[in-house]
Amino acid sequence: MKRMLVAGCLATVAAGTLAVGVNASRDRLVVHEWGTFLAMNGANGVTLDGMYHEEHALPDFVHARSRDELRLRSSNIKGETPVIYFYADEPGQVQVEVGFPSGMWTQWYPQAEFVGPSLVQIGSLPRARDGRIRWTVQVAPSLGRQPQLPTTAADALWNYARDVDAAFVSADDTTRGGSRTEWERFIFYRGLGEAPLPLDLSAADGGRIGCGSALPEGLKHIYVLRVEGGKGAYRYLPELKCGQRLDHVMPAMDHAVPVDDFSATVSGDLAGRLVESGLYPKEARAMVNTWRASYFTSEGVRALFVLPQAWTDRFIPMKITPQPDELVRVMVGRIELLTPDRERAAETAISSLASPDSAVRERAFTLLRDQGRYVEPIVRRVMESTTDERVRMLCRQLLLTDFVTDIRTSLTDAATGGRLVHEPVFARAQLASLLRDMGLNDQATQEGERALAELALMPAPTMTDHTSRHTFRALARANEGAGRDREALKWYGEFVRFGSRYQTCSGCHELAGPRNDAFFRDWWAGRKFGELASRTGESTRLIETGEGEVAADPGSLLARIRLAYLYEGRGDSTRAQRLWAKIDPPAETRATKR
């Protein structure tokens, strides 16, 4: 009998009426899915806000909302690495729609035919709700050859999801002029939301865990993991019944093992539980391999648990045409726990940024920077819990800085998920800029001058060496921190020039940095350039020059983005938006109804 299997790693398909006439074999249709929903809890068990940051960059071919649409009024849950696999004996067409009532979808591949809601020109920060996304894909189980898949680095995390026996899928992209067919082994998407996960986790009584009373199905396969000082330990709970609470679940480190051994053991165990939950072995291994570094080797305390399919069906309702004969949806919930020790250390670090001692400031900055994408929720928690009004003021100032608000942490390798190691002088320059942003001018000057002295001993940056991006960035930040605003303006301008040349550089844009013109719309370095031009009184002169450059060469990316930054820095948002509309078309023109 002819057989068609559709297996999806995080196949979430929305409620709603789908077009009729979808052409696919009806002998058999099976859908599998896996994915992760991530949240962070304070020590008191309250889910924290600010969970919109990226741990590592997605490949450049992934479609996304514009960066300014990823800044939301509130976001406390992150849907990560959703993928859908298709298996079939015969080629066919399948339509998939995914809803997210308490969130919205932010990235996807291949191109969708509809993404909603539109968040363009709404006048205020959007709420994450009423999300919908829809694809019509061609399923190709056997082509006699492998189609041309998007290029990724050999060690890219993206590749793990391809290591399955799935059919290939394709969809047409007509949003970039003309039409092109995009191929992959799965459908991918990702989202942000405003809703708690159905597991209670706090640091009380040695680690308290419980299943919410609103989840009659209960939870299965709960792991409480602890990674400290290069070692790991975990506790496994087969299930938690609705309303059940357990204390003292945090694993002790007495019998912890080296993190590599720990990772191998627990990842194998989790993969087996995922197979028990309905995934095929290769699907389970693909999921575990994708998240291995983040799940099992990163420092901290976290809980992983398999969400019941009934919860998934309610939380991200799915509809597929034709209707599958069998549907298996395996989602893993993940809650990072901000322990009391970690919270106290963060509060001390925030306070120490104002220290007159450079070594103390450096240690404080290193600790905060090492929080990666969790720094914003941690700062928000400290601001709420501290009894020190001075620390609360420093938290407010921190939350306004690029150090906190930048969408993606720069501490993890975009391909492997491993930790990056930077030159200490680059971190010092960033600290100097951060201190200036926070109004700690004396401390900023000290750090900035010290960084500039160190940078003077390094080779001068060039426009042709992709590693020069670190030096351009550091020179701009160090001068800003030192209070040398005109020099900072010059180097931010050079950094913008360097970034605008991304299409001629093959060394650093495959998985990070500018990957398309839309990147520049919300680039912190461009915003700094505009602000410093205004602060130094150079806006009028530079705008006149920029207008002439745009008139002479309307297609120049550098001229247009630099002029847009200058308008924004002067407060002329109308002119800036006109330029951005040409550089980066509104989101609904990039992925809407075809």
PDB file of C-alpha atoms in Angstrom, residues 152-424:
ATOM      1  CA  THR A 152      25.429  26.107   6.196  1.00  0.00           C
ATOM      2  CA  ALA A 153      28.753  25.795   7.957  1.00  0.00           C
ATOM      3  CA  ALA A 154      29.918  22.205   8.424  1.00  0.00           C
ATOM      4  CA  ASP A 155      29.461  22.422  12.206  1.00  0.00           C
ATOM      5  CA  ALA A 156      26.242  24.475  12.216  1.00  0.00           C
ATOM      6  CA  LEU A 157      23.600  23.436  14.748  1.00  0.00           C
ATOM      7  CA  TRP A 158      21.058  23.678  11.928  1.00  0.00           C
ATOM      8  CA  ASN A 159      22.526  20.541  10.339  1.00  0.00           C
ATOM      9  CA  TYR A 160      21.399  18.211  13.122  1.00  0.00           C
ATOM     10  CA  ALA A 161      17.753  18.642  12.131  1.00  0.00           C
ATOM     11  CA  ARG A 162      18.657  17.381   8.634  1.00  0.00           C
ATOM     12  CA  ASP A 163      20.013  14.076   9.940  1.00  0.00           C
ATOM     13  CA  VAL A 164      16.742  12.173   9.520  1.00  0.00           C
ATOM     14  CA  ASP A 165      15.073   9.994   6.893  1.00  0.00           C
ATOM     15  CA  ALA A 166      12.566  12.664   5.943  1.00  0.00           C
ATOM     16  CA  ALA A 167      11.340  13.700   2.530  1.00  0.00           C
ATOM     17  CA  PHE A 168      12.429  17.016   1.118  1.00  0.00           C
ATOM     18  CA  VAL A 169      10.013  19.933   1.169  1.00  0.00           C
ATOM     19  CA  SER A 170       9.878  23.007  -0.999  1.00  0.00           C
ATOM     20  CA  ALA A 171       7.968  26.274  -1.083  1.00  0.00           C
ATOM     21  CA  ASP A 172       8.072  29.224  -3.427  1.00  0.00           C
ATOM     22  CA  ASP A 173       9.351  32.605  -2.260  1.00  0.00           C
ATOM     23  CA  THR A 174       7.929  35.503  -4.252  1.00  0.00           C
ATOM     24  CA  THR A 175       8.674  38.229  -1.697  1.00  0.00           C
ATOM     25  CA  ARG A 176      12.112  39.266  -2.971  1.00  0.00           C
ATOM     26  CA  GLY A 177      11.306  39.982  -6.581  1.00  0.00           C
ATOM     27  CA  GLY A 178      10.632  37.195  -9.038  1.00  0.00           C
ATOM     28  CA  SER A 179      10.112  33.692  -7.735  1.00  0.00           C
ATOM     29  CA  ARG A 180      12.485  31.097  -6.374  1.00  0.00           C
ATOM     30  CA  THR A 181      11.975  27.678  -4.850  1.00  0.00           C
ATOM     31  CA  GLU A 182      13.352  27.070  -1.362  1.00  0.00           C
ATOM     32  CA  TRP A 183      14.243  23.492  -0.367  1.00  0.00           C
ATOM     33  CA  GLU A 184      14.846  21.946   3.030  1.00  0.00           C
ATOM     34  CA  ARG A 185      14.338  18.702   4.898  1.00  0.00           C
ATOM     35  CA  PHE A 186      11.788  20.283   7.214  1.00  0.00           C
ATOM     36  CA  ILE A 187       9.736  23.377   8.002  1.00  0.00           C
ATOM     37  CA  PHE A 188      11.267  25.558  10.708  1.00  0.00           C
ATOM     38  CA  TYR A 189       9.807  28.370  12.779  1.00  0.00           C
ATOM     39  CA  ARG A 190      10.276  30.142  16.111  1.00  0.00           C
ATOM     40  CA  GLY A 191       8.184  32.454  18.297  1.00  0.00           C
ATOM     41  CA  LEU A 192       7.756  34.623  21.404  1.00  0.00           C
ATOM     42  CA  GLY A 193       4.870  34.594  23.829  1.00  0.00           C
ATOM     43  CA  GLU A 194       3.279  35.819  27.046  1.00  0.00           C
ATOM     44  CA  ALA A 195       2.228  32.721  29.000  1.00  0.00           C
ATOM     45  CA  PRO A 196       3.677  30.566  31.787  1.00  0.00           C
ATOM     46  CA  LEU A 197       4.730  26.968  31.311  1.00  0.00           C
ATOM     47  CA  PRO A 198       2.659  24.390  33.267  1.00  0.00           C
ATOM     48  CA  LEU A 199       5.474  23.526  35.694  1.00  0.00           C
ATOM     49  CA  ASP A 200       6.081  25.345  38.971  1.00  0.00           C
ATOM     50  CA  LEU A 201       9.785  25.633  39.813  1.00  0.00           C
ATOM     51  CA  SER A 202      11.382  27.630  42.621  1.00  0.00           C
ATOM     52  CA  ALA A 203      14.445  27.511  44.852  1.00  0.00           C
ATOM     53  CA  ALA A 204      12.373  27.077  48.021  1.00  0.00           C
ATOM     54  CA  ASP A 205      13.048  24.067  50.270  1.00  0.00           C
ATOM     55  CA  GLY A 206      16.000  22.763  48.312  1.00  0.00           C
ATOM     56  CA  GLY A 207      14.219  23.135  45.002  1.00  0.00           C
ATOM     57  CA  ARG A 208      10.429  22.891  44.805  1.00  0.00           C
ATOM     58  CA  ILE A 209       8.711  21.562  41.731  1.00  0.00           C
ATOM     59  CA  GLY A 210       5.061  21.023  40.949  1.00  0.00           C
ATOM     60  CA  CYS A 211       2.547  20.374  38.221  1.00  0.00           C
ATOM     61  CA  GLY A 212       0.004  23.143  37.779  1.00  0.00           C
ATOM     62  CA  SER A 213      -3.583  22.387  38.743  1.00  0.00           C
ATOM     63  CA  ALA A 214      -4.707  23.562  35.304  1.00  0.00           C
ATOM     64  CA  LEU A 215      -2.960  20.600  33.674  1.00  0.00           C
ATOM     65  CA  PRO A 216      -5.157  17.530  34.253  1.00  0.00           C
ATOM     66  CA  GLU A 217      -2.876  15.378  32.076  1.00  0.00           C
ATOM     67  CA  GLY A 218       0.081  15.842  34.429  1.00  0.00           C
ATOM     68  CA  LEU A 219       3.703  15.861  33.273  1.00  0.00           C
ATOM     69  CA  LYS A 220       6.151  13.097  32.367  1.00  0.00           C
ATOM     70  CA  HIS A 221       9.895  12.713  32.091  1.00  0.00           C
ATOM     71  CA  ILE A 222      11.030  15.625  34.282  1.00  0.00           C
ATOM     72  CA  TYR A 223      14.754  16.285  34.577  1.00  0.00           C
ATOM     73  CA  VAL A 224      16.213  18.711  37.119  1.00  0.00           C
ATOM     74  CA  LEU A 225      19.757  19.488  35.976  1.00  0.00           C
ATOM     75  CA  ARG A 226      22.567  21.331  37.708  1.00  0.00           C
ATOM     76  CA  VAL A 227      25.842  22.312  36.052  1.00  0.00           C
ATOM     77  CA  GLU A 228      28.521  24.018  38.130  1.00  0.00           C
ATOM     78  CA  GLY A 229      32.274  24.351  37.852  1.00  0.00           C
ATOM     79  CA  GLY A 230      32.594  22.046  34.869  1.00  0.00           C
ATOM     80  CA  LYS A 231      30.565  19.242  36.465  1.00  0.00           C
ATOM     81  CA  GLY A 232      26.962  18.158  36.207  1.00  0.00           C
ATOM     82  CA  ALA A 233      24.310  16.248  38.145  1.00  0.00           C
ATOM     83  CA  TYR A 234      20.637  15.572  37.545  1.00  0.00           C
ATOM     84  CA  ARG A 235      17.532  14.076  39.074  1.00  0.00           C
ATOM     85  CA  TYR A 236      14.953  12.261  36.988  1.00  0.00           C
ATOM     86  CA  LEU A 237      11.251  12.188  37.902  1.00  0.00           C
ATOM     87  CA  PRO A 238       9.130   9.803  35.791  1.00  0.00           C
ATOM     88  CA  GLU A 239       5.995  11.901  36.261  1.00  0.00           C
ATOM     89  CA  LEU A 240       4.187  14.579  38.219  1.00  0.00           C
ATOM     90  CA  LYS A 241       0.449  14.312  38.654  1.00  0.00           C
ATOM     91  CA  CYS A 242      -1.865  17.283  38.399  1.00  0.00           C
ATOM     92  CA  GLY A 243      -1.432  19.438  41.523  1.00  0.00           C
ATOM     93  CA  GLN A 244       1.472  17.349  42.889  1.00  0.00           C
ATOM     94  CA  ARG A 245       4.352  19.170  44.629  1.00  0.00           C
ATOM     95  CA  LEU A 246       7.815  17.868  45.552  1.00  0.00           C
ATOM     96  CA  ASP A 247      10.548  19.521  47.641  1.00  0.00           C
ATOM     97  CA  HIS A 248      14.319  18.993  47.743  1.00  0.00           C
ATOM     98  CA  VAL A 249      14.532  18.092  44.055  1.00  0.00           C
ATOM     99  CA  MET A 250      17.683  20.072  43.285  1.00  0.00           C
ATOM    100  CA  PRO A 251      20.450  17.504  42.724  1.00  0.00           C
ATOM    101  CA  ALA A 252      23.426  17.637  45.062  1.00  0.00           C
ATOM    102  CA  MET A 253      26.882  18.000  43.547  1.00  0.00           C
ATOM    103  CA  ASP A 254      28.424  15.299  45.775  1.00  0.00           C
ATOM    104  CA  HIS A 255      28.411  12.763  42.955  1.00  0.00           C
ATOM    105  CA  ALA A 256      28.584  15.173  40.023  1.00  0.00           C
ATOM    106  CA  VAL A 257      30.653  14.045  37.043  1.00  0.00           C
ATOM    107  CA  PRO A 258      32.696  16.002  34.472  1.00  0.00           C
ATOM    108  CA  VAL A 259      30.379  17.914  32.192  1.00  0.00           C
ATOM    109  CA  ASP A 260      31.324  15.959  29.047  1.00  0.00           C
ATOM    110  CA  ASP A 261      30.457  12.660  30.702  1.00  0.00           C
ATOM    111  CA  PHE A 262      27.344  14.192  32.217  1.00  0.00           C
ATOM    112  CA  SER A 263      26.212  15.527  28.842  1.00  0.00           C
ATOM    113  CA  ALA A 264      26.701  12.160  27.146  1.00  0.00           C
ATOM    114  CA  THR A 265      24.765  10.308  29.840  1.00  0.00           C
ATOM    115  CA  VAL A 266      21.790  12.611  30.203  1.00  0.00           C
ATOM    116  CA  SER A 267      21.437  13.305  26.469  1.00  0.00           C
ATOM    117  CA  GLY A 268      21.252   9.585  25.767  1.00  0.00           C
ATOM    118  CA  ASP A 269      18.704   9.143  28.541  1.00  0.00           C
ATOM    119  CA  LEU A 270      16.562  12.053  27.298  1.00  0.00           C
ATOM    120  CA  ALA A 271      16.688  10.783  23.710  1.00  0.00           C
ATOM    121  CA  GLY A 272      15.295   7.466  24.932  1.00  0.00           C
ATOM    122  CA  ARG A 273      12.442   9.248  26.749  1.00  0.00           C
ATOM    123  CA  LEU A 274      11.608  11.207  23.619  1.00  0.00           C
ATOM    124  CA  VAL A 275      11.334   7.961  21.676  1.00  0.00           C
ATOM    125  CA  GLU A 276       9.040   6.632  24.416  1.00  0.00           C
ATOM    126  CA  SER A 277       6.954   9.763  23.893  1.00  0.00           C
ATOM    127  CA  GLY A 278       6.479   8.969  20.202  1.00  0.00           C
ATOM    128  CA  LEU A 279       9.407  10.398  18.242  1.00  0.00           C
ATOM    129  CA  TYR A 280      11.390   8.283  15.813  1.00  0.00           C
ATOM    130  CA  PRO A 281      14.939   7.610  17.085  1.00  0.00           C
ATOM    131  CA  LYS A 282      16.590   9.885  14.518  1.00  0.00           C
ATOM    132  CA  GLU A 283      14.148  12.673  15.375  1.00  0.00           C
ATOM    133  CA  ALA A 284      14.890  12.320  19.078  1.00  0.00           C
ATOM    134  CA  ARG A 285      18.625  12.347  18.440  1.00  0.00           C
ATOM    135  CA  ALA A 286      18.306  15.385  16.157  1.00  0.00           C
ATOM    136  CA  MET A 287      16.558  17.311  18.919  1.00  0.00           C
ATOM    137  CA  VAL A 288      19.032  16.328  21.622  1.00  0.00           C
ATOM    138  CA  ASN A 289      22.048  17.078  19.433  1.00  0.00           C
ATOM    139  CA  THR A 290      20.659  20.493  18.509  1.00  0.00           C
ATOM    140  CA  TRP A 291      20.292  21.519  22.151  1.00  0.00           C
ATOM    141  CA  ARG A 292      23.042  19.468  23.777  1.00  0.00           C
ATOM    142  CA  ALA A 293      25.371  22.376  24.578  1.00  0.00           C
ATOM    143  CA  SER A 294      22.548  24.608  25.812  1.00  0.00           C
ATOM    144  CA  TYR A 295      20.703  21.894  27.777  1.00  0.00           C
ATOM    145  CA  PHE A 296      23.587  20.018  29.354  1.00  0.00           C
ATOM    146  CA  THR A 297      26.854  21.987  29.369  1.00  0.00           C
ATOM    147  CA  SER A 298      25.842  25.578  30.171  1.00  0.00           C
ATOM    148  CA  GLU A 299      26.190  26.560  33.832  1.00  0.00           C
ATOM    149  CA  GLY A 300      23.038  26.840  35.885  1.00  0.00           C
ATOM    150  CA  VAL A 301      20.000  25.008  37.227  1.00  0.00           C
ATOM    151  CA  ARG A 302      17.180  24.067  34.864  1.00  0.00           C
ATOM    152  CA  ALA A 303      14.240  21.732  34.490  1.00  0.00           C
ATOM    153  CA  LEU A 304      13.397  19.866  31.294  1.00  0.00           C
ATOM    154  CA  PHE A 305      10.079  18.062  30.909  1.00  0.00           C
ATOM    155  CA  VAL A 306       7.923  16.537  28.194  1.00  0.00           C
ATOM    156  CA  LEU A 307       4.717  18.477  27.680  1.00  0.00           C
ATOM    157  CA  PRO A 308       1.521  16.484  27.133  1.00  0.00           C
ATOM    158  CA  GLN A 309       0.183  16.619  23.605  1.00  0.00           C
ATOM    159  CA  ALA A 310      -3.162  17.930  24.828  1.00  0.00           C
ATOM    160  CA  TRP A 311      -1.373  20.985  26.263  1.00  0.00           C
ATOM    161  CA  THR A 312       0.469  21.513  22.980  1.00  0.00           C
ATOM    162  CA  ASP A 313      -2.757  21.263  20.997  1.00  0.00           C
ATOM    163  CA  ARG A 314      -4.289  23.982  23.168  1.00  0.00           C
ATOM    164  CA  PHE A 315      -1.215  26.205  23.352  1.00  0.00           C
ATOM    165  CA  ILE A 316      -0.215  26.137  19.679  1.00  0.00           C
ATOM    166  CA  PRO A 317      -3.216  24.672  17.816  1.00  0.00           C
ATOM    167  CA  MET A 318      -2.408  22.840  14.613  1.00  0.00           C
ATOM    168  CA  LYS A 319      -4.287  22.045  11.451  1.00  0.00           C
ATOM    169  CA  ILE A 320      -2.931  20.162   8.449  1.00  0.00           C
ATOM    170  CA  THR A 321      -4.677  19.511   5.150  1.00  0.00           C
ATOM    171  CA  PRO A 322      -5.109  16.658   4.403  1.00  0.00           C
ATOM    172  CA  GLN A 323      -5.902  15.657   7.976  1.00  0.00           C
ATOM    173  CA  PRO A 324      -3.319  13.175   9.270  1.00  0.00           C
ATOM    174  CA  ASP A 325      -4.274   9.670  10.325  1.00  0.00           C
ATOM    175  CA  GLU A 326      -1.843   9.893  13.225  1.00  0.00           C
ATOM    176  CA  LEU A 327      -0.405  12.922  14.991  1.00  0.00           C
ATOM    177  CA  VAL A 328       2.438  12.853  17.541  1.00  0.00           C
ATOM    178  CA  ARG A 329       3.568  16.155  19.051  1.00  0.00           C
ATOM    179  CA  VAL A 330       6.499  16.048  21.457  1.00  0.00           C
ATOM    180  CA  MET A 331       7.379  19.389  23.029  1.00  0.00           C
ATOM    181  CA  VAL A 332       9.999  19.820  25.749  1.00  0.00           C
ATOM    182  CA  GLY A 333       9.481  22.553  28.307  1.00  0.00           C
ATOM    183  CA  ARG A 334      12.599  24.185  29.700  1.00  0.00           C
ATOM    184  CA  ILE A 335      12.744  26.465  32.735  1.00  0.00           C
ATOM    185  CA  GLU A 336      15.976  28.146  33.782  1.00  0.00           C
ATOM    186  CA  LEU A 337      16.030  28.829  37.534  1.00  0.00           C
ATOM    187  CA  LEU A 338      17.606  31.969  38.918  1.00  0.00           C
ATOM    188  CA  THR A 339      18.921  30.608  42.211  1.00  0.00           C
ATOM    189  CA  PRO A 340      19.324  32.873  45.276  1.00  0.00           C
ATOM    190  CA  ASP A 341      23.128  32.670  44.961  1.00  0.00           C
ATOM    191  CA  ARG A 342      23.004  33.689  41.314  1.00  0.00           C
ATOM    192  CA  GLU A 343      20.590  36.515  42.093  1.00  0.00           C
ATOM    193  CA  ARG A 344      22.779  37.825  44.934  1.00  0.00           C
ATOM    194  CA  ALA A 345      25.867  37.632  42.728  1.00  0.00           C
ATOM    195  CA  ALA A 346      24.068  39.619  40.026  1.00  0.00           C
ATOM    196  CA  GLU A 347      22.984  42.270  42.522  1.00  0.00           C
ATOM    197  CA  THR A 348      26.547  42.592  43.818  1.00  0.00           C
ATOM    198  CA  ALA A 349      27.844  42.867  40.249  1.00  0.00           C
ATOM    199  CA  ILE A 350      25.349  45.593  39.337  1.00  0.00           C
ATOM    200  CA  SER A 351      26.338  47.555  42.429  1.00  0.00           C
ATOM    201  CA  SER A 352      30.040  47.026  41.693  1.00  0.00           C
ATOM    202  CA  LEU A 353      29.805  48.629  38.265  1.00  0.00           C
ATOM    203  CA  ALA A 354      29.932  51.946  40.148  1.00  0.00           C
ATOM    204  CA  SER A 355      33.052  50.938  42.119  1.00  0.00           C
ATOM    205  CA  PRO A 356      36.091  53.251  41.917  1.00  0.00           C
ATOM    206  CA  ASP A 357      38.274  50.122  41.589  1.00  0.00           C
ATOM    207  CA  SER A 358      38.813  49.051  37.966  1.00  0.00           C
ATOM    208  CA  ALA A 359      39.450  45.405  38.904  1.00  0.00           C
ATOM    209  CA  VAL A 360      36.147  45.259  40.782  1.00  0.00           C
ATOM    210  CA  ARG A 361      34.283  46.782  37.834  1.00  0.00           C
ATOM    211  CA  GLU A 362      35.917  44.338  35.438  1.00  0.00           C
ATOM    212  CA  ARG A 363      34.886  41.317  37.516  1.00  0.00           C
ATOM    213  CA  ALA A 364      31.357  42.677  37.830  1.00  0.00           C
ATOM    214  CA  PHE A 365      31.051  43.247  34.097  1.00  0.00           C
ATOM    215  CA  THR A 366      32.397  39.767  33.322  1.00  0.00           C
ATOM    216  CA  LEU A 367      29.798  38.171  35.588  1.00  0.00           C
ATOM    217  CA  LEU A 368      26.943  40.126  34.004  1.00  0.00           C
ATOM    218  CA  ARG A 369      28.164  39.499  30.476  1.00  0.00           C
ATOM    219  CA  ASP A 370      28.406  35.775  31.215  1.00  0.00           C
ATOM    220  CA  GLN A 371      24.651  35.704  31.838  1.00  0.00           C
ATOM    221  CA  GLY A 372      24.269  35.931  28.052  1.00  0.00           C
ATOM    222  CA  ARG A 373      20.685  36.114  26.887  1.00  0.00           C
ATOM    223  CA  TYR A 374      19.420  35.901  30.472  1.00  0.00           C
ATOM    224  CA  VAL A 375      20.934  39.227  31.541  1.00  0.00           C
ATOM    225  CA  GLU A 376      17.730  41.210  30.948  1.00  0.00           C
ATOM    226  CA  PRO A 377      15.391  38.978  32.993  1.00  0.00           C
ATOM    227  CA  ILE A 378      18.037  38.817  35.729  1.00  0.00           C
ATOM    228  CA  VAL A 379      18.414  42.599  35.873  1.00  0.00           C
ATOM    229  CA  ARG A 380      14.629  42.946  35.936  1.00  0.00           C
ATOM    230  CA  ARG A 381      14.436  40.501  38.841  1.00  0.00           C
ATOM    231  CA  VAL A 382      17.167  42.319  40.806  1.00  0.00           C
ATOM    232  CA  MET A 383      15.433  45.649  40.236  1.00  0.00           C
ATOM    233  CA  GLU A 384      12.272  44.157  41.705  1.00  0.00           C
ATOM    234  CA  SER A 385      13.824  42.332  44.661  1.00  0.00           C
ATOM    235  CA  THR A 386      16.617  44.638  45.866  1.00  0.00           C
ATOM    236  CA  THR A 387      16.184  46.784  48.960  1.00  0.00           C
ATOM    237  CA  ASP A 388      19.003  49.101  47.857  1.00  0.00           C
ATOM    238  CA  GLU A 389      17.585  52.105  45.991  1.00  0.00           C
ATOM    239  CA  ARG A 390      20.982  52.794  44.434  1.00  0.00           C
ATOM    240  CA  VAL A 391      21.056  49.300  42.913  1.00  0.00           C
ATOM    241  CA  ARG A 392      17.485  49.775  41.705  1.00  0.00           C
ATOM    242  CA  MET A 393      18.550  52.987  39.936  1.00  0.00           C
ATOM    243  CA  LEU A 394      21.521  51.213  38.332  1.00  0.00           C
ATOM    244  CA  CYS A 395      19.160  48.461  37.140  1.00  0.00           C
ATOM    245  CA  ARG A 396      16.897  51.045  35.499  1.00  0.00           C
ATOM    246  CA  GLN A 397      19.899  52.550  33.750  1.00  0.00           C
ATOM    247  CA  LEU A 398      21.166  49.126  32.661  1.00  0.00           C
ATOM    248  CA  LEU A 399      17.820  48.205  31.114  1.00  0.00           C
ATOM    249  CA  LEU A 400      18.128  51.191  28.750  1.00  0.00           C
ATOM    250  CA  THR A 401      21.573  50.263  27.452  1.00  0.00           C
ATOM    251  CA  ASP A 402      22.474  48.384  24.280  1.00  0.00           C
ATOM    252  CA  PHE A 403      24.325  45.904  26.472  1.00  0.00           C
ATOM    253  CA  VAL A 404      20.951  44.645  27.725  1.00  0.00           C
ATOM    254  CA  THR A 405      18.561  45.443  24.907  1.00  0.00           C
ATOM    255  CA  ASP A 406      20.554  44.055  21.974  1.00  0.00           C
ATOM    256  CA  ILE A 407      18.544  41.176  20.531  1.00  0.00           C
ATOM    257  CA  ARG A 408      21.323  38.586  20.463  1.00  0.00           C
ATOM    258  CA  THR A 409      24.115  37.789  22.880  1.00  0.00           C
ATOM    259  CA  SER A 410      27.584  37.775  21.309  1.00  0.00           C
ATOM    260  CA  LEU A 411      28.932  35.164  23.719  1.00  0.00           C
ATOM    261  CA  THR A 412      28.059  32.009  21.788  1.00  0.00           C
ATOM    262  CA  ASP A 413      29.334  30.720  18.482  1.00  0.00           C
ATOM    263  CA  ALA A 414      26.559  30.990  15.894  1.00  0.00           C
ATOM    264  CA  ALA A 415      27.418  27.593  14.416  1.00  0.00           C
ATOM    265  CA  THR A 416      28.239  25.361  17.368  1.00  0.00           C
ATOM    266  CA  GLY A 417      26.587  27.076  20.338  1.00  0.00           C
ATOM    267  CA  GLY A 418      29.919  27.010  22.212  1.00  0.00           C
ATOM    268  CA  ARG A 419      31.291  29.923  24.231  1.00  0.00           C
ATOM    269  CA  LEU A 420      33.322  32.546  22.395  1.00  0.00           C
ATOM    270  CA  VAL A 421      36.552  33.969  23.779  1.00  0.00           C
ATOM    271  CA  HIS A 422      37.220  37.653  23.107  1.00  0.00           C
ATOM    272  CA  GLU A 423      40.309  39.796  23.617  1.00  0.00           C
ATOM    273  CA  PRO A 424      40.093  41.412  27.090  1.00  0.00           C
TER     274      PRO A 424
END
